[in-house]
Coordinates of C-alpha atoms in Angstrom, one line a residue:
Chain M
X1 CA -15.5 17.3 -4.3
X2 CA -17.3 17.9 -7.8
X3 CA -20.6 17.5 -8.8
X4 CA -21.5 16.4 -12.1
X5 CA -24.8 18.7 -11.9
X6 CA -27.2 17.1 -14.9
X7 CA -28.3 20.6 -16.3
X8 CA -24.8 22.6 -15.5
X9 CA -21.8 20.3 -15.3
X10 CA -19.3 20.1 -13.5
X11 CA -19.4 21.9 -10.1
X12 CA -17.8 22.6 -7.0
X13 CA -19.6 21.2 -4.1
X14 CA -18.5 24.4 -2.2
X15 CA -21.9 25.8 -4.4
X16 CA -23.9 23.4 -2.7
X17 CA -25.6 22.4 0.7
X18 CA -26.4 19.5 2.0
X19 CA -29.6 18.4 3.7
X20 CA -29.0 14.5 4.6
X21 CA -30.1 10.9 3.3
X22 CA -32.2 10.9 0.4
X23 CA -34.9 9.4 1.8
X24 CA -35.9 12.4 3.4
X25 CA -38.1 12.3 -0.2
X26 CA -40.4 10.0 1.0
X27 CA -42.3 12.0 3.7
X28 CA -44.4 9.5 5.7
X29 CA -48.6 9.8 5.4
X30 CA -49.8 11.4 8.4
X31 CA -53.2 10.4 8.2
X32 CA -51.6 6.8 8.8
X33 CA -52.4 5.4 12.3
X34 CA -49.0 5.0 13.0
X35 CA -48.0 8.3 12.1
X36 CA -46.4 9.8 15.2
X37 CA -44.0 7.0 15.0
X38 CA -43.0 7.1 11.7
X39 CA -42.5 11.0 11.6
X40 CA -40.4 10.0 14.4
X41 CA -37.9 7.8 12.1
X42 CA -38.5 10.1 9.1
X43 CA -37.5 13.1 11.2
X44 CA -34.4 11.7 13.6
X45 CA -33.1 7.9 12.3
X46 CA -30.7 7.4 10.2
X47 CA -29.2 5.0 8.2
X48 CA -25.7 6.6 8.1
X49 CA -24.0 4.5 5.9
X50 CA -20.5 3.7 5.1
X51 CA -19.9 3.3 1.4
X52 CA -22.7 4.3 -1.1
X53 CA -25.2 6.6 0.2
X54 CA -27.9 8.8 -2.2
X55 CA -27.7 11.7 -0.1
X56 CA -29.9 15.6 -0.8
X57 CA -27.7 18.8 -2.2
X58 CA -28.8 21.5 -3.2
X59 CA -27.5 23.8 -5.4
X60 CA -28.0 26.9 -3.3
X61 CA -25.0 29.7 -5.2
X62 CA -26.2 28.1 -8.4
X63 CA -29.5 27.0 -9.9
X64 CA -31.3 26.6 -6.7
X65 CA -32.5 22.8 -7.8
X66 CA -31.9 19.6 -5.8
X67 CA -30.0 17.0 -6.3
X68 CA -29.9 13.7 -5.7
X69 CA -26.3 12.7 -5.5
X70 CA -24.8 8.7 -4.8
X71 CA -21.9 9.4 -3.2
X72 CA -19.3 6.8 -1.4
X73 CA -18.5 8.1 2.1
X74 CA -15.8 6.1 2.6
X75 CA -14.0 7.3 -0.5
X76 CA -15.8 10.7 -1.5
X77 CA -16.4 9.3 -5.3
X78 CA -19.5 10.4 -6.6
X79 CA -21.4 8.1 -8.5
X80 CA -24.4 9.2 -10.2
X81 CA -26.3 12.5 -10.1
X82 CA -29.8 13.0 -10.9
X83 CA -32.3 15.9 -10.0
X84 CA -34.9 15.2 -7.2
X85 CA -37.4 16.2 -8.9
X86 CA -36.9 13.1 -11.7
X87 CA -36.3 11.1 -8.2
X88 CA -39.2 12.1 -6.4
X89 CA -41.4 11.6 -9.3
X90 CA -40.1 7.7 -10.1
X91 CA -40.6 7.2 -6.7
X92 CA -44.4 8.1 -7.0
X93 CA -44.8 6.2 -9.9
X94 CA -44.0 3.2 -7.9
X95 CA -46.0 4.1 -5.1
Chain X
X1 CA 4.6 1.1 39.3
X2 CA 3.7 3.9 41.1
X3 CA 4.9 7.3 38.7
X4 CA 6.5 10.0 41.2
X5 CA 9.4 12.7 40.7
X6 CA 11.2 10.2 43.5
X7 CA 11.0 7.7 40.9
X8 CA 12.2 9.3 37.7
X9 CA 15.6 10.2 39.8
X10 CA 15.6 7.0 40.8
X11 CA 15.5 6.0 37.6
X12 CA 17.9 8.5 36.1
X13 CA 20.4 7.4 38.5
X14 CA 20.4 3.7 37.8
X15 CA 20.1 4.0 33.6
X16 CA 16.4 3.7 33.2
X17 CA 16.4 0.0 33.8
X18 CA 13.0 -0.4 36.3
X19 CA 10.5 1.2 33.4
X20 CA 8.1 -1.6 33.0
X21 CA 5.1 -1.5 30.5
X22 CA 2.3 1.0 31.0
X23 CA -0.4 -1.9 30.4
X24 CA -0.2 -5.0 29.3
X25 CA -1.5 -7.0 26.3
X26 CA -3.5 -10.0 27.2
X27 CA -5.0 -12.8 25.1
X28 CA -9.1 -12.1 25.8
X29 CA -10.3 -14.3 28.5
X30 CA -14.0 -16.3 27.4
X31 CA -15.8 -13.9 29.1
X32 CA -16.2 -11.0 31.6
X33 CA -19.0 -8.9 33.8
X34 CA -18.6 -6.3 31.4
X35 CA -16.9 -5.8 28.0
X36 CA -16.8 -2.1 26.4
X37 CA -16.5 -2.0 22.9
X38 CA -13.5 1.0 21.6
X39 CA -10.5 1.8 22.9
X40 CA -10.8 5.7 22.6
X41 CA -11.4 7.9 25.4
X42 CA -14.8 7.0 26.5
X43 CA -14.1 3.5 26.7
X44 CA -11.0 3.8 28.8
X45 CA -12.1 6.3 31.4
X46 CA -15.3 4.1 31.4
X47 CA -12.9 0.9 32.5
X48 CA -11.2 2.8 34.3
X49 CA -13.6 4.0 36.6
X50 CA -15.5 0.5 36.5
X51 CA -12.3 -0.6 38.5
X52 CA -11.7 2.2 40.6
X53 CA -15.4 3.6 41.8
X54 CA -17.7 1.1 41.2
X55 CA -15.7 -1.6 42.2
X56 CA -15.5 -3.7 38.7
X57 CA -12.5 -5.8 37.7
X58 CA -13.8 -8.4 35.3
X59 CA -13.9 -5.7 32.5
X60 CA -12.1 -5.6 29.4
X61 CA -11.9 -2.8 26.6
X62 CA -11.8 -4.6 23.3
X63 CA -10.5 -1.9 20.3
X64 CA -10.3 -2.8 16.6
X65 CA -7.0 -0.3 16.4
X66 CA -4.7 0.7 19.0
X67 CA -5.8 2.4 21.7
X68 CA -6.0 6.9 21.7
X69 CA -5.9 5.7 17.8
X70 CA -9.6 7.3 16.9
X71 CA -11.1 10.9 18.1
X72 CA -9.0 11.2 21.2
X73 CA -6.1 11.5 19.4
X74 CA -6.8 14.0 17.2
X75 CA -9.2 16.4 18.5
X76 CA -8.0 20.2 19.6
X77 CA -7.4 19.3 23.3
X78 CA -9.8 21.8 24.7
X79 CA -11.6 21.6 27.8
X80 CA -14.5 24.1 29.3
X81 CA -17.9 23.7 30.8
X82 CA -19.4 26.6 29.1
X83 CA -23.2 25.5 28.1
X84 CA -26.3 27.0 28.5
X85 CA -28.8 24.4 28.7
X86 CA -29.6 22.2 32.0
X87 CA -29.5 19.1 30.4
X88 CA -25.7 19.9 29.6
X89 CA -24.0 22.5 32.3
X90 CA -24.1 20.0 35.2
X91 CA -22.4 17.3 33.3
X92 CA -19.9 19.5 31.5
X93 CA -19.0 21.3 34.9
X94 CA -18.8 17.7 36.7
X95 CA -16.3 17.1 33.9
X96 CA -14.2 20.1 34.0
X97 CA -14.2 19.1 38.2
X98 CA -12.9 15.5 37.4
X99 CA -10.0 16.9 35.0
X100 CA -8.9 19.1 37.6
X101 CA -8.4 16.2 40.1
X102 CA -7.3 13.5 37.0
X103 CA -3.6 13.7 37.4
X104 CA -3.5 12.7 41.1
X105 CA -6.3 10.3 40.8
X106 CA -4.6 8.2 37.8
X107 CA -1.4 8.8 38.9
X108 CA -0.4 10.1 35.0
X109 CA 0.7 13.4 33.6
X110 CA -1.6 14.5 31.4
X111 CA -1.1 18.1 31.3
X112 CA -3.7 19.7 32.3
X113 CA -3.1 23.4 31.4
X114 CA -6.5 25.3 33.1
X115 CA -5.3 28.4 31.0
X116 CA -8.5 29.7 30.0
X117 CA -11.3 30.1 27.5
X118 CA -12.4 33.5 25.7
X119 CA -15.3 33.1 23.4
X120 CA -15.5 36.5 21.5
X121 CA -18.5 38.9 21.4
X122 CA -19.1 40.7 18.0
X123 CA -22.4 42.0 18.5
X124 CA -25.2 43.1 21.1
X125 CA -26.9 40.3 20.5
X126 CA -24.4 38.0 21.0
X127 CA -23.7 39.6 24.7
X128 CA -27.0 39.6 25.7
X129 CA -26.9 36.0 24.6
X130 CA -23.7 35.2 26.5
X131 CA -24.0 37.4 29.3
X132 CA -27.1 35.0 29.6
X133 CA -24.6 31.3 29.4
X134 CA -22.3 33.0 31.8
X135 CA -25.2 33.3 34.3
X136 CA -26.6 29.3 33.7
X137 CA -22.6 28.6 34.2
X138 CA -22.8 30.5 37.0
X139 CA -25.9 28.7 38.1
X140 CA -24.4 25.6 37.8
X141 CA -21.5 26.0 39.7
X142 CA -19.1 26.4 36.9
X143 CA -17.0 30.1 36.6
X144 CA -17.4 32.9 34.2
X145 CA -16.3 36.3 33.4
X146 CA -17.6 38.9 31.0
X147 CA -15.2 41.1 29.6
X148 CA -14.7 44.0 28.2
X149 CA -13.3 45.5 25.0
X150 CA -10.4 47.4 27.0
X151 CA -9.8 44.5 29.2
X152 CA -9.6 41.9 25.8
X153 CA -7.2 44.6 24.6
X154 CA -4.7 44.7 27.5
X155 CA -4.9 41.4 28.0
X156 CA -4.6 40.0 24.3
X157 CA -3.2 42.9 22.5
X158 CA -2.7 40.7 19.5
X159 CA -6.4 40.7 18.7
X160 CA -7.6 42.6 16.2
X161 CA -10.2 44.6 18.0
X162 CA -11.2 46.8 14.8
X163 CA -12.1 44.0 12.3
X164 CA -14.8 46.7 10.3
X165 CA -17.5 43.8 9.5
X166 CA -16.9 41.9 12.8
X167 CA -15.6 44.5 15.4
X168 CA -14.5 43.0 18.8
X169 CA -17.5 44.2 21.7
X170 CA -16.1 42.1 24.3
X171 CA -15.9 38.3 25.3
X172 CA -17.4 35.7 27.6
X173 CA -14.2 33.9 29.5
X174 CA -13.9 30.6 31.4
X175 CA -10.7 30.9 33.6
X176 CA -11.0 27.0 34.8
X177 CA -11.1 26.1 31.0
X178 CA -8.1 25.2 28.6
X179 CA -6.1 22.2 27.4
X180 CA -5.0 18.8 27.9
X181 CA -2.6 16.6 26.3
X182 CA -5.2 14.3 24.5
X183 CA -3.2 11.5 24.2
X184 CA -1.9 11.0 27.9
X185 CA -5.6 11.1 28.8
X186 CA -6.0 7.5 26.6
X187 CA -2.8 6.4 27.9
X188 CA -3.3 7.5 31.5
X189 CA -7.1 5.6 31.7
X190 CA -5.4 3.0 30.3
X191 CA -2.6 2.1 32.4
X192 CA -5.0 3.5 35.6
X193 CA -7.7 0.6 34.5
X194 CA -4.9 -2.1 33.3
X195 CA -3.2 -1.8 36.7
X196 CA -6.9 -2.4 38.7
X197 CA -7.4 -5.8 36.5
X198 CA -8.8 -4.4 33.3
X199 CA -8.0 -6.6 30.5
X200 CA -7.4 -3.7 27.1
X201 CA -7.4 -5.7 24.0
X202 CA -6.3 -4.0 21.1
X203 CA -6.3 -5.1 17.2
X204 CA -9.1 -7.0 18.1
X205 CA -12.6 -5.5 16.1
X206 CA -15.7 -6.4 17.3
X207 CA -17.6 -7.7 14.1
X208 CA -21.5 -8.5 15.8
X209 CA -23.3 -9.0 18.9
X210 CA -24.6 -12.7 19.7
X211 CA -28.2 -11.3 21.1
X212 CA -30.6 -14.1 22.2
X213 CA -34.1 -13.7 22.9
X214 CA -33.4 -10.1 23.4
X215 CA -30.4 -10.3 25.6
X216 CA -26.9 -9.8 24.8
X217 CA -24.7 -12.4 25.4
X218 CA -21.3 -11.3 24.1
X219 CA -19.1 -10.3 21.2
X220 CA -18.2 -11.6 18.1
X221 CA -14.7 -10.2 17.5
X222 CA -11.8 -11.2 15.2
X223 CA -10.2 -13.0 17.9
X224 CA -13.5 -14.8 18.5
X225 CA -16.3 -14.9 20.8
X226 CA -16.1 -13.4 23.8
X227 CA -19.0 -13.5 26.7
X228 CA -20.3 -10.6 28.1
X229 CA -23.1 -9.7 31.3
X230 CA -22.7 -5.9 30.2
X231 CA -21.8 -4.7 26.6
X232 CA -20.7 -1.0 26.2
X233 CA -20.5 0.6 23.3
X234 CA -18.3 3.8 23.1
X235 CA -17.2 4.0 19.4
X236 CA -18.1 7.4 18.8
X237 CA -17.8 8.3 14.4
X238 CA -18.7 4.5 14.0
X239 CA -21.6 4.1 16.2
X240 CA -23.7 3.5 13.4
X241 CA -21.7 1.3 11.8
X242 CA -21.1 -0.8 15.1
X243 CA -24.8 -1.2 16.2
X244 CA -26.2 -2.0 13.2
X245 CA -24.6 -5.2 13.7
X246 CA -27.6 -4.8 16.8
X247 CA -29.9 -3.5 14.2
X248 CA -29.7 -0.5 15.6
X249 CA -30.5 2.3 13.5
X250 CA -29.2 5.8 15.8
X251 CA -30.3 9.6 15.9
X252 CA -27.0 10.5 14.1
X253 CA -25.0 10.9 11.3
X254 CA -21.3 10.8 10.6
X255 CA -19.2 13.9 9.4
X256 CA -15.8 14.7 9.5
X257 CA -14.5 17.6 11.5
X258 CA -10.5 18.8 10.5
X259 CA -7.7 20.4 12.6
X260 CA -4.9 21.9 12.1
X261 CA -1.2 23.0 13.5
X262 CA 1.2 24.9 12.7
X263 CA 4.7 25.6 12.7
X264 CA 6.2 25.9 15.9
X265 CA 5.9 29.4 17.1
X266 CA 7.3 31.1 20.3
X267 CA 4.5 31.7 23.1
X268 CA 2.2 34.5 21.5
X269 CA -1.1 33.0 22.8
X270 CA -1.7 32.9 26.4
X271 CA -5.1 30.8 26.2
X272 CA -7.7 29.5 24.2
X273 CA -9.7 31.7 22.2
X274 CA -12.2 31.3 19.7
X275 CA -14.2 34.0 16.9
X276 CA -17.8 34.3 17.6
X277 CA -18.8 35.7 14.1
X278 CA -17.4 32.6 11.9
X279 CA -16.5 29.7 13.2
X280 CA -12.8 29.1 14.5
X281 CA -10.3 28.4 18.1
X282 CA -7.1 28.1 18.7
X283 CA -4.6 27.4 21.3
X284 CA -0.9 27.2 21.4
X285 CA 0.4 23.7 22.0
X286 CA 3.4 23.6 24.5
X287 CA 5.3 22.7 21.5
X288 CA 4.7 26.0 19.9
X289 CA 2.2 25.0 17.4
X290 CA -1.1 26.7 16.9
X291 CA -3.7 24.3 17.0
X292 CA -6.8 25.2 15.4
X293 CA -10.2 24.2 14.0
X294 CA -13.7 25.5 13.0
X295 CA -16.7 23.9 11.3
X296 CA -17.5 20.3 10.1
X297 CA -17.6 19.7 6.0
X298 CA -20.9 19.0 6.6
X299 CA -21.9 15.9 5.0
X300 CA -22.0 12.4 5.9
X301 CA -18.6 10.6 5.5
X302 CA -16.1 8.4 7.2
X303 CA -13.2 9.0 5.7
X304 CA -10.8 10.6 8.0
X305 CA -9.9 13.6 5.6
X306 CA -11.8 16.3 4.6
X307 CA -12.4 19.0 1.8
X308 CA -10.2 22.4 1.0
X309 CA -13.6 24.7 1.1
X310 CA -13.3 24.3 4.8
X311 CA -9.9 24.5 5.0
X312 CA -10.2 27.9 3.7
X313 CA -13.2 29.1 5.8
X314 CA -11.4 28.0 8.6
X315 CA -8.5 30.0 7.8
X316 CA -10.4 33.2 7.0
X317 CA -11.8 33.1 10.5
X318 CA -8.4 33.1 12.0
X319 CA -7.3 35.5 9.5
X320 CA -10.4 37.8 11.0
X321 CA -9.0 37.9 14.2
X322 CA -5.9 36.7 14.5
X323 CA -3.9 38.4 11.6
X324 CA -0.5 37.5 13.0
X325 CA -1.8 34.4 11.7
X326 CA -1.2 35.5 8.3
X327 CA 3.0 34.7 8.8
X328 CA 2.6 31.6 10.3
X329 CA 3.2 28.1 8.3
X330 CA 0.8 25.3 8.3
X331 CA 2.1 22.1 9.3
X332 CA -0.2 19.6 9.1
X333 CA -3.8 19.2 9.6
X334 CA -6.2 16.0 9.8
X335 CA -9.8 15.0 10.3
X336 CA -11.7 12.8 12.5
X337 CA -15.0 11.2 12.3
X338 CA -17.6 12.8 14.7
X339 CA -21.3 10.8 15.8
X340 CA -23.5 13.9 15.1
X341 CA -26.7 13.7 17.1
X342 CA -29.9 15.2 15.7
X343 CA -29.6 17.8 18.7
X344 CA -26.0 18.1 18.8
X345 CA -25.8 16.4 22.5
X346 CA -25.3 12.9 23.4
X347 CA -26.6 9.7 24.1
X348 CA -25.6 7.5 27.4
X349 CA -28.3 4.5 27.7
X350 CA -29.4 1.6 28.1
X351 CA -30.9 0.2 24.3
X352 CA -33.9 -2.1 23.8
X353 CA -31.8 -4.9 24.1
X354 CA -31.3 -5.9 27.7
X355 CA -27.5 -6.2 28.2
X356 CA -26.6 -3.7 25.7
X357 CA -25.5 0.0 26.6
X358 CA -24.7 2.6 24.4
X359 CA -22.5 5.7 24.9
X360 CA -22.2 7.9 21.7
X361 CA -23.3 11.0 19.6
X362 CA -20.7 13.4 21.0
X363 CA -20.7 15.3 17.9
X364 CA -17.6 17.6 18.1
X365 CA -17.3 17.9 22.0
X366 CA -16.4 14.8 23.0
X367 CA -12.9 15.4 24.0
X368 CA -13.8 17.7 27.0
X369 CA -16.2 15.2 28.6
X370 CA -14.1 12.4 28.6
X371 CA -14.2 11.8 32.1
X372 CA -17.6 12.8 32.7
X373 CA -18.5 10.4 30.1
X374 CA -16.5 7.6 31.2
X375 CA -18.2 8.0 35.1
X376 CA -21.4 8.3 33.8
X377 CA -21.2 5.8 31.4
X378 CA -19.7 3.2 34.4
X379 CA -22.5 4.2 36.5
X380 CA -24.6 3.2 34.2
X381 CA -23.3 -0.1 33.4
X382 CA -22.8 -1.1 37.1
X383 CA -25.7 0.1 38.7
X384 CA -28.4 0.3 35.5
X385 CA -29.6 3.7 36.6
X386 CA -28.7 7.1 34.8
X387 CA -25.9 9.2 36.5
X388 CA -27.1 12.0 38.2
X389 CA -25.2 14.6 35.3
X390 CA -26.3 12.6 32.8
X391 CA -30.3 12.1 33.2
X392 CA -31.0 13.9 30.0
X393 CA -28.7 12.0 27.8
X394 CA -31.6 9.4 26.3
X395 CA -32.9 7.7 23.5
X396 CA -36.0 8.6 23.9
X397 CA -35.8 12.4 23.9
X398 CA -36.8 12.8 20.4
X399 CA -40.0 11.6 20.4
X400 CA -40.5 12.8 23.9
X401 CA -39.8 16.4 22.5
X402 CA -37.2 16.8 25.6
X403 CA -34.3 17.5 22.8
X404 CA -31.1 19.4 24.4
X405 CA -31.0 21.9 21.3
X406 CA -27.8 24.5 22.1
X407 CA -27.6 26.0 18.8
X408 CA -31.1 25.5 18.0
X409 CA -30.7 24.3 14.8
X410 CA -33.3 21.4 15.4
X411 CA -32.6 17.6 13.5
X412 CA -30.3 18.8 10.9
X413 CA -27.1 17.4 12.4
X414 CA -24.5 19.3 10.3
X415 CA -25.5 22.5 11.4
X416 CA -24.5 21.7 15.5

C-alpha cells in the first residue's frame, strides 16, 4: 500500500504503523458520570468495518506525525489522507 | 457408511461403486432447536458434538460459502497446547486431548501427525520465560521438554545454531503437538454431524437476526427465514460484520494473516518449528511443501490477501534460521481473515440478547482449538452454562479487568 502523506508524498506504508480506528481521537471526558463505561467502549469496541474506515498511522521511519488515513478494507484503496492534528483540531471546533 | 480399511478393499474389489455422499444437501427446514451460523471449523465441530454429546439433532449449520471454505482451510495446520496463562492451558490441553482421540471418534482420517513442536530460545530471557510456560504446561497436564543447544543440534542439524545477532540457546518442545490435515477436520465434523441428523446448509448467508423483545427468534438468510430456539454464531474474520446485523459492536478487529508453501521438497523437517527472535513456523506438509507463516499485516482489512512488507519479514525470519530455505521455491501463498480480540484470546458466550450465542475472536490460533471450541461452544448452547475449559472466555472480561493477556500487549489487537 502507499500513502499519499500531505507533507511528503508518496510513501510506503511499510514506514508506517498503525494504531486502529480513528476515533481513538476522541478520548471520552472522565469527569463524566458515566465515565468508566465509556472508557470501556473507547478503550476495547470496535466498529471494525468493511469498506471505508478512517483508521490512525503513524509515520514512525519518517516524520513521526499522524495520519489520518480513509482506507477501504475490502479493497486496500486509500482514499483521502489528512494529518491528525488538522483532524483532531476540526473535531474540537465542533465540539 | 461406516469408513474402515475392510471397506476400501471392499470397495476396490467391486470398482468403487458403494461410495455414497459424505453429507448431504438439504433444503432448510422452517426451523430448528438450534441453528449455528458458518460452516468453518467451529461451527461444524460445534454440530457435531451437539449430535453426538449433548444429545441434539434438530441442528443445522447454515454457511454463506461452502463448507472448510473460510479460516480452516487455509491456516498452517498446527496444533499444540503450549500457553502460559490459566485462563488458556486447560482449554488448549483439553483440545490437543480431543484431537488425539478425533479420528476414531468421527470415524474420518484426518491426519493427525503428533510430530512435535520446538519453539526456539535466543536469549536468557526468553528461557527463563519459557522454562516458566513449560512448567504451567506441565501444571496443567499438558507435556513439555526444555532442550538444549547440543540436543537441537543432533536432533535438527539443519538449524543454524550460530545466527551472530540471534544465536540458538536452546528450545522449549511439545512432543504431543504437530499437524493436522485442516481440511479433513471440516469435512470429517461434517459428515460425523450430517450422519447424527444435522442439517449443513451451504450457499445459504445469513443476512440479519429477527430479535423480538430481546429474544432471538431466527435467521434471516438468502434462502429465507429460518426459526431458531438457539442461534450460534461461529464466523470468526466476520464476526463483526455478522453481529452487527445484532447491533453488536465486538472487542475485535479484523486483520489478515498470510501463509505460504513451497515447492515440494523431500522430508528435511521432522517437525514443527518456529524462531523465537522474529516471528515465523514451519512444517513440512506430507506433500513435501514447507508450509510457513509469521506475523499479521497489522491493520484492519477483509480482503483475503495481504501486503509484500510481510512477505518479506516473513521470509527473513526463515532465512535466520532456516538457511536451506534460501534454495527452496515459493509456490503459493494466501491470507485469511483473523477476529483479533483486544487480548488476543477468545470469546465463547452467551450475548445480551437471550437466544443469541457467540463463539469468536480466535485471532490467529483458531485452528488448534477446533474441537475444544466446538465442545465448549455445544455445551454452551445446550446446557446455557460455560464449559468447564472455557470459563474465562467472556464478554465481560474487559471491563472486569480479568483480560487473558499472553503477549501482554494490552488492547492493541495487532500486536497479539
Amino acid at each position: 500500500m502507499i500513502i499519499d502523506h500531505p507533507l511528503l508524498g508518496p510513501r510506503d506504508s511499510a514506514e508506517f504503523t498503525y494504531l486502529g480506528d480513528a476515533r481513538l481521537l476522541d478520548r471520552p471526558d472522565p469527569q463524566s458520570e458515566t465515565a468508566a463505561a465509556e472508557f470501556h467502549d473507547y478503550g476495547y469496541i470496535r466498529d471494525n468495518p468493511a469498506g471505508w474506515h478512517e483508521e490512525l498511522w503513524f509515520h514512525e521511519a519518517g516524520d513521526r506525525s499522524w495520519l489520518v488515513v480513509t482506507r477501504n478494507t475490502l479493497t486496500h484503496e486509500i482514499r483521502e489522507v489528512r494529518l491528525a492534528r488538522d483532524v483532531a483540531r476540526e473535531r474540537r471546533a465542533k465540539g | 457408511m461406516r469408513y474402515s480399511g475392510f471397506r476400501v478393499i471392499k470397495e476396490a474389489l467391486t470398482g468403487h461403486k458403494g461410495w455414497t455422499a459424505a453429507w448431504r444437501e438439504p433444503d432448510p427446514q422452517p426451523a430448528y432447536d438450534i441453528v449455528i451460523v458458518g460452516g468453518g471449523g467451529h461451527g461444524l465441530a460445534t454440530a457435531y458434538y451437539l449430535a453426538s454429546k449433548y444429545n441434539q439433532h434438530r441442528v443445522a449449520v447454515i454457511e454463506k460459502g461452502w463448507i472448510g471454505g473460510g479460516n480452516v482451510g487455509r491456516n498452517t495446520t498446527i496444533i499444540r497446547s503450549n500457553y502460559l496463562l490459566d485462563g488458556n492451558e486447560p482449554f488448549y490441553e483439553f483440545s490437543l486431548k480431543l484431537w488425539e482421540g478425533l479420528e476414531q471418534d468421527f470415524n474420518y482420517n484426518a491426519m493427525v501427525s503428533q510430530r512435535g513442536i520446538l519453539n526456539l530460545i535466543h536469549s536468557d530471557a526468553q528461557r527463563d520465560a519459557f522454562i516458566r510456560r513449560g512448567n504451567a504446561m506441565i501444571l496443567n497436564g499438558a507435556d513439555a521438554e526444555l532442550l538444549s543447544t547440543a540436543q537441537i543440534k543432533e536432533r535438527y542439524p539443519f538449524l543454524n545454531t550460530e545466527n551472530a545477532r540471534f544465536p540458538i540457546k536452546g528450545g522449549l518442545a511439545q512432543h504431543r503437538g504437530g499437524t493436522v490435515r485442516h481440511d479433513a477436520v471440516a469435512w470429517g465434523y461434517a459428515r460425523g454431524a450430517d450422519s447424527r441428523g444435522v442439517d449443513i446448509i451451504q450457499n445459504c448467508e445469513v443476512t440479519g437476526f429477527r430479535i423480538e423483545n430481546g429474544k432471538c427468534l431466527g435467521v434471516e438468510t438468502t434462502k429465507g427465514f429460518i426459526g431458531a430456539g438457539k442461534v450460534g454464531c461461529a464466523v470468526a474474520g466476520s464476526s463483526s460484520r455478522l453481529m452487527s446485523h445484532a447491533g453488536m459492536r465486538l472487542p475485535m478487529e479484523s486483520h489478515v494473516l498470510q501463509a505460504f508453501v513451497s515447492e515440494g521438497l523431500k522430508p528435511v523437517l521432522p517437525g514443527v518449528i518456529t524462531f523465537g527472535a522474529g516471528h515465523f513456523y514451519v512444517s513440512q506438509s506430507d506433500k513435501g511443501g514447507l508450509v510457513f507463516g509469521g506475523d499479521i499485516d497489522g491493520y484492519n482489512t477483509y480482503a483475503q490477501r495481504g501486503n509484500l512488507p510481510v512477505v518479506e519479514d516473513v521470509c527473513e525470519g526463515g532465512m535466520a534460521i532456516f538457511p536451506m530455505l534460501g534454495r527452496a521455491r515459493l509456490l503459493r501463498m494466501w491470507g485469511g481473515i483473523m477476529d483479533m480480540s483486544m487480548d488476543g484470546s477468545p470469546i465463547i458466550d452467551r450475548t445480551h440478547i437471550d437466544g443469541l450465542y457467540f463463539n469468536g475472536g480466535w485471532c490467529y490460533g483458531g485452528f488448534k482449538a477446533t474441537p475444544a471450541s466446538g465442545y465448549a461452544f455445544a455445551h454452551l448452547l445446550a446446557t446455557d452454562t460455560p464449559h468447564d475449559t472455557a470459563t474465562a472466555y467472556r464478554f465481560d472480561r474487559f471491563e472486569r479487568g480479568l483480560m487473558i493477556d499472553e503477549k501482554g500487549m494490552g488492547n492493541q489487537p495487532n500486536l497479539h
